[in-house]
Amino acid sequence: MNTEITSILSRFHYPFPMLKNPFAGVLQEITEQHWIEGEYLALYQNDPLTRKKYKMTKTAHIASQWFPTASAERLKPVCRLMLWTLYNDDRCEECNLRELHRVRDQTLGILNGTAARDDVEIPLAGLLFTLREELVQFLPEESMNRFVHGLQKYFNGLQQELYYKARKEFPSVEECLAIREDSLCLYPFLELLDLETEVFLPEHIHQHNIIKRLKALTIRMMACFNEVQSVLKDEATGAIYYNVVKAIQHNRNISREAACLEALHIHNEYLREFRYLQDFLPDFGTWQDAVTNRVHYISMTLNGWKSISTTLDRYNSMQGFPDVQTVKQALG
């Protein structure tokens, strides 16, 4: 990563706490030895280099920054989901629309409980069936429905990315931010905060415009940071059409450095709005403390992501990504 990008990244700041789950090391060991080298070995059985790259992404450590107070038993499905997002992201980034719809339909069918094992063929089906079994131990139906809806938004975002990539066209800056809000796949994790807090807020709170806006702002802040961090990689791989920095650069006809600074400015405006809304939450009556705590947990994902992602080759160099053809062959 060049000094220009590093300097701008150092200017992203979050006035929120940062904690890390003490079970991170234990779950990372499970991820590497029991999952990558065990249950899901068949995906890359003859490719130890790709398996090594997935191990180096430290998915359990990412999950541990986002779910810092969860028990090991509750953190485990989050870590399994985090590994799935990497496998799925790498596959879907290179697939066509028909393939994406097949993966989407079967994935959502498994997780919402409507698909039988004999009805699905995607290579990650076994991981998803296990994930559902783990989650339903802790979550009521309403929480699972919100989680699945978050994944639906993720696939919608991926579909929009494929649209612009196939046409080699840039969306507007606002549309690009909306696409990345969905495709970053943070919504499903934010819905799984029920798993950590063990407090199930009523549906009218989840659907409140302020709560929805706080989630959207969190994801958009993370997207702005991520787009600056990955702009050089995206330039090298042709993924520029849905990178916010590149969309700014194209739409406003400015330099890459100026576009990165504009992404930082947008981020800071989002942060200002988030802090205002957090400080002046509406009156939620008897749920006030629980809502305040939930927003607190949402805010911690930001410093957590910045802390862990800046240490990982996957997000800072080309060497951390698996070969495209390898992924396509493994995941069909």
Coordinates of N, CA and C in Angstrom, one line a residue, residues 244-327:
V244 N -16.3 3.0 -4.2 CA -16.8 4.3 -4.0 C -15.8 5.4 -4.4
V245 N -14.5 5.1 -4.1 CA -13.5 6.1 -4.5 C -13.4 6.3 -6.0
K246 N -13.5 5.1 -6.7 CA -13.4 5.2 -8.2 C -14.6 5.9 -8.8
A247 N -15.8 5.6 -8.1 CA -17.0 6.3 -8.6 C -17.0 7.8 -8.4
I248 N -16.4 8.2 -7.3 CA -16.2 9.6 -7.0 C -15.2 10.2 -8.1
Q249 N -14.1 9.5 -8.3 CA -13.1 10.0 -9.2 C -13.7 10.1 -10.6
H250 N -14.5 9.2 -11.1 CA -15.1 9.2 -12.4 C -16.1 10.3 -12.5
N251 N -17.1 10.3 -11.6 CA -18.2 11.2 -11.7 C -17.8 12.7 -11.5
R252 N -16.8 12.9 -10.8 CA -16.4 14.3 -10.5 C -15.1 14.7 -11.2
N253 N -14.5 13.8 -12.0 CA -13.3 14.0 -12.8 C -12.2 14.6 -12.0
I254 N -11.9 13.9 -10.9 CA -10.8 14.4 -10.0 C -9.8 13.3 -9.9
S255 N -8.6 13.6 -9.2 CA -7.6 12.6 -9.1 C -8.0 11.6 -8.0
R256 N -7.3 10.5 -8.0 CA -7.5 9.4 -7.1 C -7.3 9.9 -5.6
E257 N -6.3 10.7 -5.4 CA -6.1 11.2 -4.1 C -7.2 12.1 -3.6
A258 N -7.7 13.0 -4.5 CA -8.8 13.9 -4.2 C -10.1 13.1 -3.9
A259 N -10.2 12.0 -4.7 CA -11.4 11.1 -4.5 C -11.3 10.4 -3.2
C260 N -10.2 10.0 -2.7 CA -10.0 9.4 -1.4 C -10.3 10.4 -0.3
L261 N -9.9 11.6 -0.5 CA -10.2 12.7 0.5 C -11.7 13.0 0.5
E262 N -12.3 12.9 -0.6 CA -13.8 13.1 -0.6 C -14.5 12.0 0.1
A263 N -14.0 10.7 -0.1 CA -14.6 9.6 0.6 C -14.4 9.8 2.1
L264 N -13.3 10.3 2.5 CA -13.1 10.6 4.0 C -14.1 11.7 4.4
H265 N -14.3 12.7 3.6 CA -15.2 13.8 4.0 C -16.7 13.2 4.1
I266 N -17.1 12.4 3.2 CA -18.4 11.7 3.3 C -18.5 10.9 4.5
H267 N -17.4 10.1 4.8 CA -17.4 9.3 6.0 C -17.6 10.2 7.3
N268 N -16.9 11.3 7.3 CA -16.9 12.2 8.5 C -18.3 12.8 8.7
E269 N -19.0 13.1 7.6 CA -20.4 13.6 7.7 C -21.3 12.5 8.2
Y270 N -21.1 11.2 7.8 CA -21.9 10.1 8.3 C -21.6 10.0 9.8
L271 N -20.3 10.1 10.2 CA -20.0 10.0 11.6 C -20.6 11.0 12.5
R272 N -20.6 12.3 11.9 CA -21.3 13.4 12.7 C -22.8 13.1 12.9
E273 N -23.4 12.6 11.8 CA -24.8 12.2 12.0 C -25.1 11.1 12.9
F274 N -24.2 10.1 12.9 CA -24.3 8.9 13.8 C -24.2 9.4 15.2
R275 N -23.3 10.2 15.5 CA -23.1 10.6 16.9 C -24.2 11.5 17.4
Y276 N -24.8 12.3 16.5 CA -25.9 13.1 16.9 C -27.1 12.2 17.2
L277 N -27.4 11.2 16.3 CA -28.5 10.3 16.6 C -28.3 9.5 17.8
Q278 N -27.1 9.1 18.0 CA -26.8 8.3 19.2 C -27.0 9.1 20.5
D279 N -26.6 10.3 20.5 CA -26.8 11.2 21.6 C -28.2 11.6 21.9
F280 N -29.0 11.6 20.9 CA -30.4 12.1 21.0 C -31.4 11.1 20.5
L281 N -31.3 9.9 21.0 CA -32.2 8.8 20.7 C -33.7 9.2 21.0
P282 N -34.6 8.7 20.3 CA -36.0 8.9 20.7 C -36.3 8.2 22.0
D283 N -37.5 8.5 22.5 CA -37.9 7.8 23.8 C -38.5 6.5 23.4
F284 N -37.8 5.4 23.8 CA -38.3 4.0 23.6 C -38.9 3.4 24.8
G285 N -39.3 4.3 25.8 CA -39.9 3.8 27.0 C -39.1 2.8 27.8
T286 N -39.8 1.7 28.1 CA -39.1 0.7 28.9 C -37.9 0.0 28.2
W287 N -37.8 0.2 26.9 CA -36.7 -0.4 26.1 C -35.5 0.5 26.0
Q288 N -35.6 1.7 26.6 CA -34.6 2.7 26.4 C -33.2 2.2 26.6
D289 N -32.9 1.6 27.8 CA -31.6 1.1 28.1 C -31.1 0.1 27.1
A290 N -32.0 -0.8 26.7 CA -31.7 -1.9 25.8 C -31.3 -1.3 24.4
V291 N -32.1 -0.3 24.0 CA -31.8 0.3 22.7 C -30.4 1.0 22.7
T292 N -30.2 1.8 23.8 CA -29.0 2.5 24.0 C -27.8 1.5 23.9
N293 N -27.9 0.4 24.6 CA -26.9 -0.6 24.6 C -26.7 -1.2 23.2
R294 N -27.8 -1.4 22.5 CA -27.7 -2.0 21.1 C -26.9 -1.0 20.2
V295 N -27.2 0.2 20.3 CA -26.5 1.2 19.5 C -25.0 1.2 19.8
H296 N -24.7 1.1 21.1 CA -23.4 1.0 21.6 C -22.6 -0.2 20.9
Y297 N -23.3 -1.3 20.9 CA -22.7 -2.5 20.2 C -22.5 -2.3 18.7
I298 N -23.4 -1.6 18.1 CA -23.3 -1.3 16.7 C -22.1 -0.4 16.4
S299 N -21.9 0.6 17.3 CA -20.8 1.5 17.1 C -19.4 0.8 17.2
M300 N -19.3 -0.2 18.0 CA -18.0 -0.9 18.2 C -17.5 -1.7 17.0
T301 N -18.4 -1.9 16.1 CA -17.9 -2.6 14.9 C -17.0 -1.8 14.1
L302 N -17.0 -0.5 14.2 CA -16.2 0.4 13.4 C -14.7 0.4 13.7
N303 N -14.4 0.6 15.0 CA -13.0 0.5 15.4 C -12.5 -0.9 15.3
G304 N -13.4 -1.9 15.5 CA -13.0 -3.3 15.4 C -12.6 -3.6 14.0
W305 N -13.4 -3.1 13.0 CA -13.0 -3.4 11.6 C -11.7 -2.7 11.3
K306 N -11.6 -1.5 11.6 CA -10.4 -0.7 11.3 C -9.1 -1.4 11.9
S307 N -9.3 -1.8 13.1 CA -8.1 -2.4 13.8 C -7.7 -3.7 13.2
I308 N -8.6 -4.6 12.9 CA -8.2 -5.9 12.3 C -7.9 -5.8 10.9
S309 N -8.6 -5.1 10.1 CA -8.4 -5.1 8.6 C -7.1 -4.5 8.2
T310 N -6.6 -3.5 9.0 CA -5.3 -2.9 8.6 C -4.1 -3.9 8.8
T311 N -4.3 -5.0 9.4 CA -3.2 -6.0 9.6 C -3.3 -7.1 8.6
L312 N -4.3 -7.2 7.8 CA -4.5 -8.4 6.9 C -4.2 -8.1 5.5
D313 N -3.4 -9.1 4.9 CA -3.0 -8.9 3.5 C -4.2 -8.9 2.5
R314 N -5.3 -9.6 2.9 CA -6.4 -9.7 2.0 C -6.9 -8.3 1.7
Y315 N -6.8 -7.3 2.6 CA -7.4 -6.0 2.4 C -6.3 -5.0 2.1
N316 N -5.0 -5.4 2.1 CA -4.0 -4.4 1.9 C -3.0 -4.8 0.7
S317 N -3.2 -5.9 0.1 CA -2.3 -6.3 -1.0 C -2.9 -7.3 -1.9
M318 N -2.3 -7.5 -3.0 CA -2.8 -8.5 -4.0 C -2.5 -9.9 -3.5
Q319 N -1.5 -10.1 -2.6 CA -1.0 -11.4 -2.2 C -2.0 -12.1 -1.3
G320 N -2.9 -11.4 -0.7 CA -3.8 -12.0 0.2 C -5.1 -12.6 -0.4
F321 N -5.3 -12.4 -1.7 CA -6.5 -12.9 -2.4 C -6.2 -14.2 -3.1
P322 N -7.1 -15.2 -3.0 CA -6.9 -16.4 -3.8 C -7.0 -16.2 -5.3
D323 N -6.4 -17.1 -6.1 CA -6.5 -17.0 -7.5 C -8.0 -17.1 -8.0
V324 N -8.4 -16.3 -8.9 CA -9.8 -16.3 -9.4 C -10.2 -17.7 -9.9
Q325 N -9.4 -18.2 -10.8 CA -9.7 -19.5 -11.4 C -9.8 -20.6 -10.4
T326 N -9.0 -20.6 -9.4 CA -9.0 -21.6 -8.3 C -10.3 -21.5 -7.6
V327 N -10.8 -20.3 -7.3 CA -12.1 -20.2 -6.6 C -13.2 -20.7 -7.5

